[in-house]
CSV table of C-alpha atoms in Angstrom, one decimal:
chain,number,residue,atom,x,y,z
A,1,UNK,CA,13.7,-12.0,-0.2
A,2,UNK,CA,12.4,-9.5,-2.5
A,3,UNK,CA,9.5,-7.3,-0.9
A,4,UNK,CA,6.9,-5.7,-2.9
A,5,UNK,CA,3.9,-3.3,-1.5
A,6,UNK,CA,0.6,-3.7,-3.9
A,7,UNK,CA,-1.3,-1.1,-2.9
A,8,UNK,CA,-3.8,-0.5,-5.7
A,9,UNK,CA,-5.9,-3.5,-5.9
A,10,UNK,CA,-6.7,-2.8,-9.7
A,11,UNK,CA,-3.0,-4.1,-9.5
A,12,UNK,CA,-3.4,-7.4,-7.9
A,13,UNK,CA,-3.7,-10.0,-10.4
A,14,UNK,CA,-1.1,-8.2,-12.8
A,15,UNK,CA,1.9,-8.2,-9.8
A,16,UNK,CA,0.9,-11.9,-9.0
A,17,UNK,CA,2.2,-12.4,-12.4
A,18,UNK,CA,5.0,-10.7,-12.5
A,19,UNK,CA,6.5,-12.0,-9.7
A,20,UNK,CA,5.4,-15.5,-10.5
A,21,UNK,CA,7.3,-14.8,-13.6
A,22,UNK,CA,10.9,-14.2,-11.7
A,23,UNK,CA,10.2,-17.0,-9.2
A,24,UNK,CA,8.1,-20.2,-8.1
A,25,UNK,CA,8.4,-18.9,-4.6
A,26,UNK,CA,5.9,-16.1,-4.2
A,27,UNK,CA,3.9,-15.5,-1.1
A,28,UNK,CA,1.0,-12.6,0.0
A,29,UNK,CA,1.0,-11.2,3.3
A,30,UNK,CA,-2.2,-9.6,3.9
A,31,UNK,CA,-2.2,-7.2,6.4
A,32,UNK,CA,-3.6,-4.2,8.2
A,33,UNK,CA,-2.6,-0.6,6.5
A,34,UNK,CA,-0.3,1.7,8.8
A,35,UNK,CA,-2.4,4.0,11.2
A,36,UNK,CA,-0.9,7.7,10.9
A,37,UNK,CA,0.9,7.0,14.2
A,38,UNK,CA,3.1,4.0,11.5
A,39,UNK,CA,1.5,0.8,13.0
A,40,UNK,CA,-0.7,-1.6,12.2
A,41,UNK,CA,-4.6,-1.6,13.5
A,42,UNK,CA,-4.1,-5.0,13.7
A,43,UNK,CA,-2.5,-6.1,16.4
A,44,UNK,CA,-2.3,-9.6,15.0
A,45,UNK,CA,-0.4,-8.3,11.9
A,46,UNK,CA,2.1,-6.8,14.6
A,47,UNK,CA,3.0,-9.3,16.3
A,48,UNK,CA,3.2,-12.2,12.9
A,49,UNK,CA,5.2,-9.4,10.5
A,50,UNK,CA,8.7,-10.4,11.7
A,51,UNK,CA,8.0,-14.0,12.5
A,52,UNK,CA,6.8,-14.1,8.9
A,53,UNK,CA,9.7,-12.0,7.1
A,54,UNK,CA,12.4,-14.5,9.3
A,55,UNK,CA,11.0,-17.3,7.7
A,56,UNK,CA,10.6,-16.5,4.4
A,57,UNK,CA,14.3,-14.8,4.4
A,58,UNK,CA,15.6,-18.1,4.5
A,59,UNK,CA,13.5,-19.2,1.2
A,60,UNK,CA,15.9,-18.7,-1.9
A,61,UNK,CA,14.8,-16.3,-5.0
A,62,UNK,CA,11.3,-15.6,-2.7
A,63,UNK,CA,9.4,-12.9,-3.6
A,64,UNK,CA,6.7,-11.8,-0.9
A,65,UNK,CA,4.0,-9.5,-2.0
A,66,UNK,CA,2.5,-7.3,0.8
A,67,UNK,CA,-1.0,-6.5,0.4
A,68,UNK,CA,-2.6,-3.5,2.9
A,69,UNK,CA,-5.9,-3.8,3.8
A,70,UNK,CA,-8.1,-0.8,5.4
A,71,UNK,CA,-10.1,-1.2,8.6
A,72,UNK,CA,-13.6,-0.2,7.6
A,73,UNK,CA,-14.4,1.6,10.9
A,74,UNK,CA,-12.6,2.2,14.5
A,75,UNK,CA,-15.7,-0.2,16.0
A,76,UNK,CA,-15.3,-3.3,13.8
């Protein structure tokens, strides 16, 4: 599985299509950005981020695109 990190959203549309020009089997993880102490805000993301990678490892030529998103505020 090749892994690849769109972090401008400008980008979005533009890396869909170039990965969906190497392979059929593209996926997007969305996902809570990295806090400055390296993890998640969302505990969710935590806890599905491996469960996710194992199975898409065992999907040939797969290409997943991870997508941060920004928490708006510390009280949402």
């Amino acid at each position: 599985m090749k892994c690849v990190r769109i972090s401008d959203p400008e980008k979005f549309d533009e890396q869909v299509a170039q990965a969906l020009q190497k392979s059929n089997e593209v996926f997007v993880l969305f996902f809570g950005r990295e806090t400055s102490r390296g993890e998640s805000w969302c505990s969710d993301c935590v806890v599905a981020d491996p469960e996710v990678r194992a199975g898409l490892a065992k999907v040939a030529n797969s290409i997943l695109l991870e997508v941060p998103i920004d928490r708006l505020s510390e009280t949402d």
